[in-house]
Coordinates of C-alpha atoms in Angstrom, one line a residue:
Chain A
M1 CA 107.1 60.9 402.7
F2 CA 110.9 61.3 402.7
Q3 CA 113.0 58.2 402.5
E4 CA 115.8 58.8 404.9
T5 CA 119.2 57.5 403.9
G6 CA 121.7 56.2 406.4
W7 CA 123.5 59.4 407.3
Q8 CA 120.2 61.2 407.8
K9 CA 119.0 58.6 410.2
R10 CA 122.2 58.6 412.3
K11 CA 122.1 62.4 412.6
S12 CA 125.9 62.3 413.3
V13 CA 126.9 64.5 410.3
P14 CA 127.9 68.0 411.5
R15 CA 125.2 70.6 410.9
T16 CA 127.6 72.5 408.8
H17 CA 127.9 69.6 406.4
Y18 CA 124.4 69.4 404.9
V19 CA 121.6 71.7 403.9
D20 CA 117.9 71.3 404.1
G21 CA 116.1 71.0 400.8
S22 CA 113.5 73.5 401.9
I23 CA 115.9 76.4 401.5
Y24 CA 115.5 76.1 397.8
A25 CA 111.7 76.0 397.7
S26 CA 110.4 78.2 400.5
E27 CA 108.8 81.4 399.4
A28 CA 109.4 82.9 402.9
T29 CA 113.1 82.0 402.7
F30 CA 113.3 83.6 399.2
R31 CA 111.7 86.8 400.5
T32 CA 114.2 86.9 403.3
E33 CA 117.1 86.4 400.9
V34 CA 116.0 89.3 398.7
E35 CA 115.6 91.6 401.7
R36 CA 118.6 90.6 403.7
I37 CA 121.1 89.6 401.0
F38 CA 120.2 91.2 397.6
H39 CA 119.0 94.5 399.0
R40 CA 122.0 94.9 401.2
T41 CA 125.1 93.4 399.6
W42 CA 127.2 94.8 396.7
Q43 CA 126.0 93.2 393.4
L44 CA 128.1 92.9 390.2
V45 CA 126.0 94.5 387.5
C46 CA 128.3 94.9 384.5
H47 CA 131.8 95.5 383.3
E48 CA 133.2 99.0 382.7
S49 CA 133.9 98.2 379.1
E50 CA 130.1 98.1 378.5
L51 CA 130.0 101.9 379.4
P52 CA 133.1 103.3 377.6
E53 CA 131.7 106.7 376.6
I54 CA 129.9 109.5 378.4
G55 CA 126.2 108.9 378.2
D56 CA 126.6 105.1 377.7
F57 CA 124.0 103.1 379.7
R58 CA 123.0 99.5 380.5
T59 CA 119.8 98.3 382.0
T60 CA 119.8 95.5 384.5
E61 CA 118.1 94.3 387.6
I62 CA 118.9 93.1 391.1
A63 CA 116.3 90.6 392.4
G64 CA 113.5 92.3 390.6
T65 CA 114.6 96.0 391.1
P66 CA 115.0 97.5 387.6
L67 CA 118.1 99.7 387.2
I68 CA 119.9 102.0 384.7
V69 CA 123.7 102.0 385.0
V70 CA 125.0 105.1 383.2
R71 CA 128.3 107.0 382.7
G72 CA 127.7 110.7 383.3
P73 CA 129.5 113.7 381.8
D74 CA 131.9 113.6 384.7
R75 CA 132.7 110.0 383.6
K76 CA 131.4 108.8 386.9
V77 CA 129.2 105.6 386.8
R78 CA 125.9 106.0 388.5
T79 CA 123.0 103.6 389.0
L80 CA 119.4 104.9 388.9
L81 CA 116.1 103.2 389.6
N82 CA 114.6 102.5 386.2
V83 CA 111.1 103.6 387.3
C84 CA 109.5 106.9 386.4
S85 CA 108.7 109.0 389.5
H86 CA 105.4 109.9 387.9
R87 CA 103.3 106.8 387.2
G88 CA 105.8 104.0 387.8
A89 CA 106.5 103.1 384.2
R90 CA 109.8 101.5 383.1
I91 CA 111.7 104.4 381.7
V92 CA 114.3 102.6 379.6
N93 CA 113.3 99.5 377.8
Q94 CA 116.3 98.7 375.8
A95 CA 119.4 96.8 377.0
S96 CA 121.9 99.6 376.2
G97 CA 122.4 102.9 374.5
N98 CA 123.8 106.4 374.7
T99 CA 121.9 109.4 375.8
K100 CA 122.1 112.8 377.6
R101 CA 118.7 112.3 379.3
F102 CA 116.2 109.6 379.9
T103 CA 112.7 110.4 378.8
C104 CA 109.7 108.4 380.0
F105 CA 107.6 107.3 377.0
Y106 CA 104.4 107.7 379.0
H107 CA 104.1 111.5 379.8
L108 CA 107.6 112.6 378.6
W109 CA 109.0 113.3 382.1
A110 CA 112.8 113.5 381.6
Y111 CA 115.8 112.8 383.8
D112 CA 119.5 113.6 383.3
T113 CA 122.2 111.0 383.8
A114 CA 122.5 111.8 387.5
G115 CA 118.8 111.0 387.9
Q116 CA 117.6 114.6 388.3
C117 CA 114.2 115.3 387.0
V118 CA 114.9 118.0 384.4
H119 CA 111.6 118.2 382.6
I120 CA 107.9 117.8 383.4
P121 CA 105.5 118.8 380.6
R122 CA 103.1 121.6 381.7
P123 CA 104.4 121.6 385.3
E124 CA 101.9 124.3 386.3
G125 CA 99.3 121.6 386.6
Y126 CA 101.1 120.3 389.7
A127 CA 101.4 123.6 391.5
G128 CA 98.2 123.1 393.4
A129 CA 99.5 119.8 394.8
N130 CA 103.0 121.3 395.6
V131 CA 104.8 118.9 393.3
S132 CA 107.7 120.2 391.3
A133 CA 110.6 118.6 389.3
E134 CA 112.9 119.0 392.3
D135 CA 110.7 116.5 394.2
C136 CA 110.9 113.9 391.4
D137 CA 114.5 112.8 391.0
L138 CA 115.1 109.1 390.4
N139 CA 116.5 107.1 393.3
Q140 CA 120.2 106.7 393.0
F141 CA 122.1 103.7 394.4
R142 CA 125.7 103.4 395.7
T143 CA 127.9 102.5 392.7
E144 CA 131.6 101.7 392.7
V145 CA 134.1 100.2 390.3
A146 CA 136.8 97.7 391.2
G147 CA 139.1 96.1 388.6
G148 CA 136.8 97.1 385.8
L149 CA 133.8 95.5 387.5
V150 CA 130.8 97.7 388.3
F151 CA 129.1 97.0 391.6
V152 CA 125.8 98.4 393.0
S153 CA 124.4 98.3 396.5
L154 CA 120.7 98.9 396.9
G155 CA 121.3 99.4 400.6
T156 CA 122.3 102.8 402.0
K157 CA 124.3 101.2 404.8
G158 CA 127.0 98.5 404.9
P159 CA 130.6 98.3 404.0
S160 CA 132.4 100.1 401.2
L161 CA 133.1 98.1 398.1
K162 CA 136.7 98.0 399.0
D163 CA 135.9 96.5 402.4
F164 CA 133.3 94.2 400.9
L165 CA 135.8 92.7 398.3
G166 CA 138.8 92.7 400.7
R167 CA 141.5 90.7 399.0
S168 CA 139.1 88.4 397.1
L169 CA 140.2 89.7 393.7
D170 CA 143.9 89.6 394.4
A171 CA 144.2 86.5 392.2
F172 CA 143.1 88.6 389.3
Q173 CA 144.9 91.8 390.2
S174 CA 147.0 91.6 387.1
V175 CA 144.1 90.7 384.9
P176 CA 141.2 93.1 385.0
S177 CA 143.0 96.1 386.3
G178 CA 146.4 95.7 384.7
P179 CA 147.9 97.8 381.9
R180 CA 146.1 95.8 379.3
K181 CA 142.5 96.2 380.2
L182 CA 139.8 93.7 379.4
E183 CA 136.6 94.1 377.5
V184 CA 133.4 92.1 377.2
F185 CA 132.9 90.3 373.9
H186 CA 130.2 87.8 374.9
I187 CA 127.1 88.1 376.9
H188 CA 124.1 85.8 377.2
R189 CA 121.3 85.5 379.6
A190 CA 119.2 82.4 380.2
V191 CA 116.3 81.9 382.5
L192 CA 116.9 78.7 384.4
K193 CA 114.2 76.7 386.1
S194 CA 116.2 76.6 389.3
N195 CA 116.9 78.3 392.6
W196 CA 119.8 80.8 392.4
K197 CA 121.7 78.8 395.0
A198 CA 121.5 75.7 392.9
W199 CA 123.4 77.5 390.1
M200 CA 125.9 78.9 392.6
E201 CA 126.6 75.4 393.8
T202 CA 127.8 74.3 390.4
N203 CA 130.5 77.0 390.7
L204 CA 131.3 76.2 394.3
D205 CA 131.3 72.4 394.1
L206 CA 134.8 71.2 393.1
Y207 CA 133.7 67.5 393.2
H208 CA 131.3 68.0 390.4
E209 CA 134.0 68.1 387.8
Y210 CA 133.3 64.4 387.5
M211 CA 130.1 65.4 385.6
H212 CA 132.0 67.1 382.8
V213 CA 133.7 64.9 380.2
V214 CA 135.9 67.8 379.2
L215 CA 137.1 68.4 382.8
R216 CA 137.8 64.7 383.3
R217 CA 140.1 64.9 380.3
T218 CA 141.7 68.3 380.8
Q219 CA 141.6 69.2 384.4
M220 CA 141.5 66.4 386.9
T221 CA 144.8 65.0 385.8
A222 CA 146.5 68.3 384.8
A223 CA 147.9 68.9 388.3
P224 CA 148.0 67.0 391.6
M225 CA 144.8 67.4 393.6
S226 CA 147.1 68.4 396.5
D227 CA 148.2 71.6 394.5
R228 CA 144.7 73.0 394.8
K229 CA 144.2 75.4 397.6
V230 CA 140.9 76.9 398.8
E231 CA 141.1 80.4 400.1
F232 CA 138.5 82.3 402.1
F233 CA 137.9 86.0 402.3
K234 CA 135.7 88.4 404.3
H235 CA 132.0 88.6 403.6
G236 CA 131.7 85.0 402.3
H237 CA 133.9 85.2 399.2
A238 CA 136.2 82.3 398.3
G239 CA 138.4 81.1 395.6
V240 CA 140.7 78.3 394.5
G241 CA 144.2 78.4 393.2
G242 CA 146.5 75.7 391.8
L243 CA 144.1 74.4 389.2
K244 CA 145.4 73.7 385.7
G245 CA 144.0 72.7 382.3
N246 CA 145.6 70.4 379.7
Y247 CA 143.3 71.5 376.9
G248 CA 145.2 69.5 374.3
N249 CA 143.7 66.4 375.9
V250 CA 140.4 67.0 374.0
K251 CA 140.7 66.0 370.3
S252 CA 140.8 69.0 368.0
W253 CA 141.5 71.5 370.9
S254 CA 144.8 73.3 371.2
V255 CA 147.0 73.8 374.2
R256 CA 146.1 77.5 374.1
G257 CA 149.6 78.6 372.9
E258 CA 148.3 80.4 369.8
V259 CA 147.4 83.6 371.6
E260 CA 148.9 85.6 374.6
P261 CA 147.4 84.5 377.9
L262 CA 145.7 87.1 380.0
P263 CA 148.1 89.3 381.9
G264 CA 149.6 87.5 384.8
L265 CA 148.3 84.1 383.8
A266 CA 149.9 81.1 382.1
P267 CA 147.9 79.4 379.3
T268 CA 147.2 76.4 381.5
D269 CA 146.2 78.4 384.6
F270 CA 142.6 78.0 385.9
R271 CA 141.5 80.3 388.7
F272 CA 138.2 81.3 390.1
V273 CA 136.7 83.4 392.8
D274 CA 133.1 83.3 393.9
L275 CA 131.8 86.6 395.3
F276 CA 129.0 86.1 397.8
P277 CA 126.3 85.9 397.1
N278 CA 125.9 85.3 393.4
A279 CA 128.9 86.2 391.2
S280 CA 131.7 84.1 389.8
I281 CA 134.9 85.3 388.2
I282 CA 136.7 82.5 386.3
A283 CA 139.8 82.6 384.2
R284 CA 141.2 79.9 382.0
G285 CA 144.6 81.2 380.8
T286 CA 143.6 83.1 377.7
V287 CA 140.0 84.1 378.6
M288 CA 137.8 85.1 381.4
R289 CA 134.1 84.5 382.3
I290 CA 132.0 86.4 384.7
D291 CA 128.6 85.1 385.6
V292 CA 125.9 86.4 387.9
A293 CA 122.8 84.5 389.1
I294 CA 120.0 87.0 389.4
P295 CA 117.1 85.6 391.5
V296 CA 113.6 85.9 390.1
S297 CA 111.7 83.5 392.4
P298 CA 112.5 80.4 394.4
H299 CA 112.3 78.4 391.2
L300 CA 113.6 80.8 388.5
T301 CA 117.0 82.4 388.1
I302 CA 118.4 84.7 385.3
L303 CA 121.9 83.5 384.5
E304 CA 123.9 86.3 383.0
C305 CA 127.3 85.2 381.6
R306 CA 130.0 87.4 380.1
G307 CA 133.2 86.5 378.2
L308 CA 136.2 88.9 378.3
G309 CA 139.3 89.3 376.2
V310 CA 142.0 91.9 376.0
A311 CA 140.7 95.3 374.9
G312 CA 142.0 96.5 371.5
E313 CA 143.6 93.2 370.5
P314 CA 143.9 92.2 366.8
A315 CA 140.8 90.6 365.4
S316 CA 142.8 87.3 364.8
D317 CA 143.7 87.1 368.5
R318 CA 140.1 87.9 369.5
A319 CA 138.8 85.1 367.3
V320 CA 141.1 82.6 369.0
R321 CA 140.1 83.9 372.4
I322 CA 136.4 83.6 371.5
K323 CA 137.0 80.1 370.4
H324 CA 138.6 79.2 373.7
H325 CA 135.7 80.8 375.6
N326 CA 133.2 78.9 373.6
Q327 CA 134.9 75.6 374.3
H328 CA 133.9 75.6 378.0
W329 CA 131.3 78.5 378.2
G330 CA 128.5 79.9 376.3
P331 CA 125.2 78.3 375.2
F332 CA 126.9 75.9 372.7
S333 CA 129.8 75.0 374.9
R334 CA 130.7 71.6 376.3
N335 CA 130.5 72.6 380.0
L336 CA 128.0 75.3 380.7
P337 CA 124.9 73.4 379.4
E338 CA 125.9 70.6 381.7
D339 CA 126.1 72.9 384.8
A340 CA 122.7 74.3 383.8
F341 CA 121.3 70.8 383.4
A342 CA 122.6 69.9 386.9
A343 CA 121.0 73.1 388.5
E344 CA 117.6 72.5 386.8
N345 CA 117.7 68.7 387.5
A346 CA 118.4 69.1 391.2
E347 CA 115.7 71.9 391.3
S348 CA 113.1 69.4 390.0
N349 CA 113.5 67.6 393.3
F350 CA 114.2 70.5 395.6
G351 CA 111.4 72.5 394.2
T352 CA 108.8 69.8 394.9
G353 CA 110.2 69.2 398.4
Q354 CA 111.2 65.7 397.6
V355 CA 114.8 66.3 398.7
R356 CA 115.1 66.3 402.4
S357 CA 118.7 67.5 402.4
Q358 CA 121.9 67.3 400.5
L359 CA 125.5 66.6 401.7
I360 CA 128.3 69.1 401.5
A361 CA 130.5 67.0 403.6
R362 CA 133.8 66.3 401.7
E363 CA 136.8 67.3 403.7
E364 CA 140.2 67.3 402.0
N365 CA 142.1 69.9 404.0
G366 CA 141.1 72.7 401.6
T367 CA 142.6 70.8 398.6
G368 CA 141.4 68.4 395.9
Q369 CA 137.6 68.3 395.8
D370 CA 136.9 69.7 399.3
D371 CA 133.3 71.0 399.9
A372 CA 134.7 73.8 402.0
L373 CA 133.6 76.4 399.4
L374 CA 130.0 75.2 399.7
R375 CA 130.2 75.2 403.5
N376 CA 131.7 78.7 403.5
F377 CA 128.9 79.9 401.2
Y378 CA 126.2 78.5 403.5
A379 CA 127.9 80.0 406.6
A380 CA 127.7 83.4 404.9
W381 CA 124.2 82.7 403.9
R382 CA 123.2 81.8 407.5
K383 CA 124.9 84.9 408.8
A384 CA 123.0 87.1 406.3
T385 CA 119.6 85.5 406.5
G386 CA 119.5 84.4 410.1
I387 CA 118.2 81.0 408.9
D388 CA 120.0 77.7 409.7
P389 CA 120.4 76.0 406.3
A390 CA 120.5 72.6 408.0
A391 CA 117.2 73.1 409.9
L392 CA 116.0 69.5 409.5
E393 CA 114.0 69.7 412.7
R394 CA 111.5 71.9 411.0
R395 CA 110.5 68.9 409.1
H396 CA 110.4 66.7 412.1
G397 CA 108.1 69.2 413.9
Chain B
M1 CA 125.0 91.2 341.2
A2 CA 124.2 87.6 342.1
R3 CA 122.5 85.5 339.5
T4 CA 119.5 83.4 340.2
A5 CA 120.4 79.7 340.1
S6 CA 118.9 77.4 337.5
P7 CA 115.7 75.6 338.5
A8 CA 117.6 72.3 338.7
N9 CA 120.1 73.7 341.1
F10 CA 117.4 75.5 343.0
D11 CA 115.7 72.1 343.7
A12 CA 119.0 70.5 344.6
V13 CA 119.8 73.2 347.1
R14 CA 116.4 73.1 348.6
D15 CA 116.6 69.3 348.9
L16 CA 120.0 69.4 350.5
V17 CA 119.0 72.0 353.1
G18 CA 116.1 69.7 354.0
E19 CA 118.4 66.7 354.1
L20 CA 120.9 68.5 356.4
C21 CA 118.1 69.3 358.8
D22 CA 116.9 65.7 358.7
C23 CA 120.5 64.6 359.6
L24 CA 120.7 67.0 362.5
D25 CA 117.2 66.1 363.7
R26 CA 118.3 62.4 363.8
E27 CA 121.6 63.4 365.3
D28 CA 123.2 61.5 362.5
F29 CA 126.3 63.7 362.4
A30 CA 128.2 61.4 360.1
A31 CA 125.5 61.7 357.5
F32 CA 125.5 65.5 358.1
L33 CA 129.2 65.8 357.5
E34 CA 129.0 63.5 354.5
R35 CA 127.0 66.2 352.9
C36 CA 129.6 68.8 353.8
H37 CA 132.7 69.9 351.8
P38 CA 136.1 69.0 353.3
D39 CA 136.6 72.7 353.9
F40 CA 133.3 73.1 355.7
Q41 CA 133.0 75.9 358.3
Y42 CA 130.2 76.1 360.7
E43 CA 129.4 79.2 362.8
I44 CA 126.6 80.3 365.1
R45 CA 126.2 84.1 365.7
A46 CA 123.9 86.3 367.6
Y47 CA 123.6 90.1 368.0
S48 CA 123.9 91.4 371.5
P49 CA 121.7 94.5 372.2
E50 CA 123.7 94.8 375.5
L51 CA 127.0 95.1 373.7
R52 CA 125.6 96.5 370.5
R53 CA 127.7 94.1 368.4
D54 CA 127.6 90.6 366.9
M55 CA 128.8 87.7 368.9
T56 CA 130.2 84.4 367.8
W57 CA 128.9 81.6 369.9
F58 CA 130.3 78.6 368.0
C59 CA 132.9 78.4 365.2
Q60 CA 134.2 75.0 364.1
N61 CA 135.6 73.4 360.9
R62 CA 134.7 70.0 359.8
S63 CA 137.2 68.0 361.8
E64 CA 136.6 70.0 364.9
L65 CA 132.9 69.5 364.6
S66 CA 133.4 65.8 364.0
A67 CA 135.6 65.5 367.2
L68 CA 133.0 67.3 369.3
M69 CA 130.1 65.2 368.1
A70 CA 132.2 62.1 368.8
M71 CA 132.3 63.2 372.4
L72 CA 128.5 63.6 372.7
P73 CA 127.7 60.2 374.2
E74 CA 129.8 61.3 377.2
Q75 CA 128.1 64.7 377.6
V76 CA 125.3 65.2 380.1
R77 CA 122.3 66.3 378.1
I78 CA 118.6 66.8 378.3
P79 CA 116.9 63.7 376.9
A80 CA 114.9 65.4 374.2
K81 CA 114.8 65.5 370.4
L82 CA 114.9 68.6 368.1
L83 CA 112.9 69.2 365.0
R84 CA 114.1 71.9 362.7
H85 CA 111.4 73.5 360.6
V86 CA 113.1 75.2 357.7
S87 CA 112.0 77.4 354.9
V88 CA 114.4 78.4 352.1
R89 CA 113.8 82.0 351.3
R90 CA 116.2 82.6 348.4
I91 CA 118.8 80.9 346.4
S92 CA 121.4 82.6 344.3
A93 CA 124.6 81.8 342.3
G94 CA 127.8 83.7 342.6
D95 CA 130.1 84.6 339.8
R96 CA 131.0 80.9 339.4
T97 CA 128.2 78.5 338.7
T98 CA 129.8 76.1 341.0
R99 CA 129.0 78.3 344.0
L100 CA 125.5 78.7 345.3
T101 CA 124.1 80.4 348.3
A102 CA 120.9 80.0 350.2
E103 CA 119.2 81.9 352.9
S104 CA 116.6 80.1 355.0
T105 CA 114.6 80.7 358.1
F106 CA 114.3 78.1 360.8
V107 CA 112.4 77.3 364.0
A108 CA 113.9 74.5 366.2
L109 CA 111.3 72.7 368.4
R110 CA 112.3 70.6 371.3
T111 CA 110.2 67.7 372.4
A112 CA 111.0 66.2 375.8
E113 CA 110.7 62.5 376.6
T114 CA 107.5 63.4 378.4
G115 CA 106.1 64.5 375.0
E116 CA 106.0 68.2 375.8
T117 CA 107.1 70.4 372.9
S118 CA 108.6 73.9 373.2
V119 CA 110.2 76.4 370.9
L120 CA 114.0 76.3 371.5
A121 CA 115.2 78.8 368.9
C122 CA 114.5 80.6 365.7
G123 CA 116.8 82.4 363.2
K124 CA 118.3 82.1 359.8
Y125 CA 120.8 79.9 358.0
F126 CA 123.1 81.5 355.5
D127 CA 124.5 78.6 353.5
E128 CA 127.1 78.3 350.8
F129 CA 127.3 75.3 348.6
V130 CA 129.8 74.0 346.1
Q131 CA 128.8 72.0 343.1
K132 CA 131.5 69.7 341.6
R133 CA 130.9 66.9 339.2
G134 CA 127.2 67.1 339.8
V135 CA 127.5 66.7 343.5
L136 CA 126.4 69.5 345.8
T137 CA 128.0 69.9 349.2
L138 CA 127.7 72.5 352.0
I139 CA 130.9 74.4 352.4
A140 CA 129.8 77.0 354.9
R141 CA 126.9 77.6 357.2
T142 CA 126.4 80.7 359.4
T143 CA 123.5 80.3 361.7
V144 CA 122.3 83.7 362.9
L145 CA 120.1 83.3 365.9
D146 CA 117.2 85.6 366.9
T147 CA 116.8 83.6 370.1
R148 CA 119.4 84.3 372.7
D149 CA 117.9 82.7 375.7
L150 CA 118.6 79.0 375.0
G151 CA 117.8 77.9 378.5
Q152 CA 120.4 75.3 379.6
G153 CA 122.1 75.6 376.2
I154 CA 122.8 72.7 373.8
H155 CA 125.7 70.6 372.7
V156 CA 124.8 70.1 369.0
P157 CA 124.6 72.4 366.0
I158 CA 121.3 74.1 365.8

């Protein structure tokens, strides 16, 4: 039985200011999310620097759909279904590489980088069934690049990437697409025992900085809370400006003056944008992190994190930038393991249905530690899924 | 070509690698650092098949590491203990008899407070030691991880 707390009994909290615990645990809700969100919206799959040369490819997945992202001879980036048209085998099993064609290991069917089936061994055997290579191309998905970020949409309809992003990346306009391009130097993936939304909440929840000893020291007093400003964009994206970091407040850390900040940023600047549904772009003066929460099941999420520096910079500068990255982010950092702990810890209650609901009710006029980012996320989630995230009455019958 | 260390040094290196693991397992970082040279450098690396290059995931000198470990009581962490099972594969001496290197494999097991044990990570230690006035200290450790999915991640040296 759920033990109702006072605010739940009073039922006076606006429905936009809490979410039902069942949205993290329900198999049906998860299937709806995959179908109506992940199969329809633009998904960030990699950074352009991971595909610098013609023939370079990366494999990834969107909510269980295996993909090959590849740069063709025309330098265009395309995304192909990583499933052989013949017997359904995974064609490419390595994370990256360079090739002119993809050959399935099973029966040696081969595809070019545009997904055209270019070779079937002993094709005459299919003549009786009217099957030829022209019928067997790989599915190709809409792929576009913005500011160096490669996005894929599994859906054939929906907005263009330009419309989808709107002005959400303006805060980084000078960073990823400026004259000094960025490149990925760090990538790590971790399977979290958590719903994907629980991870996203760690990025959307400004109030949770109390959890991080490093943020208590470097961030909460670095600039007035009133300087912070939440900004909303079309399609559920949101960001925050006005955040600062006094990194010298941690013993043995520098104030980040030993290397050039990223273009357009001061060393103390901290900006982030959350792209609905599952990507976060975060810059801390000298270094950038991009993370994507890839849903596997209601209770499992692949967290994929990237660190980015300035392309072509001297090794000594890169080493400093990596050091800055690893202070907050990466598997041995001070902050990221705490966020992952929070996501898994909360899941241990959501997942068993022991949490009736959670509050997202802080109001600070879009400054300070307002929960407006969380409410904006769940408004977009409701619009996409058609499910009321505060559907407590389902429990009351 | 590197020379094989003398049997006495071989034993001392093997013992010190074991002691260092014991210190880390106990989270006695002061004792760990006592066994490290003042110029100690610690690094954790992993190869990324996605990027097709090596990555540095942690790089700290002795004082930096000491400061981070002092902050540990304030970090939010999984209540669990680690056990490092280590096997020294080879020990060699450089041009100077005061410098020794060791390559070891390790498996780190994590035991939760519920008693459940799981494999956290495996990889290799590439250690460099200095011997001065009969005292052996660790001056550099590069931990090269095979494991790249570390779940939540960890706040301590592996």
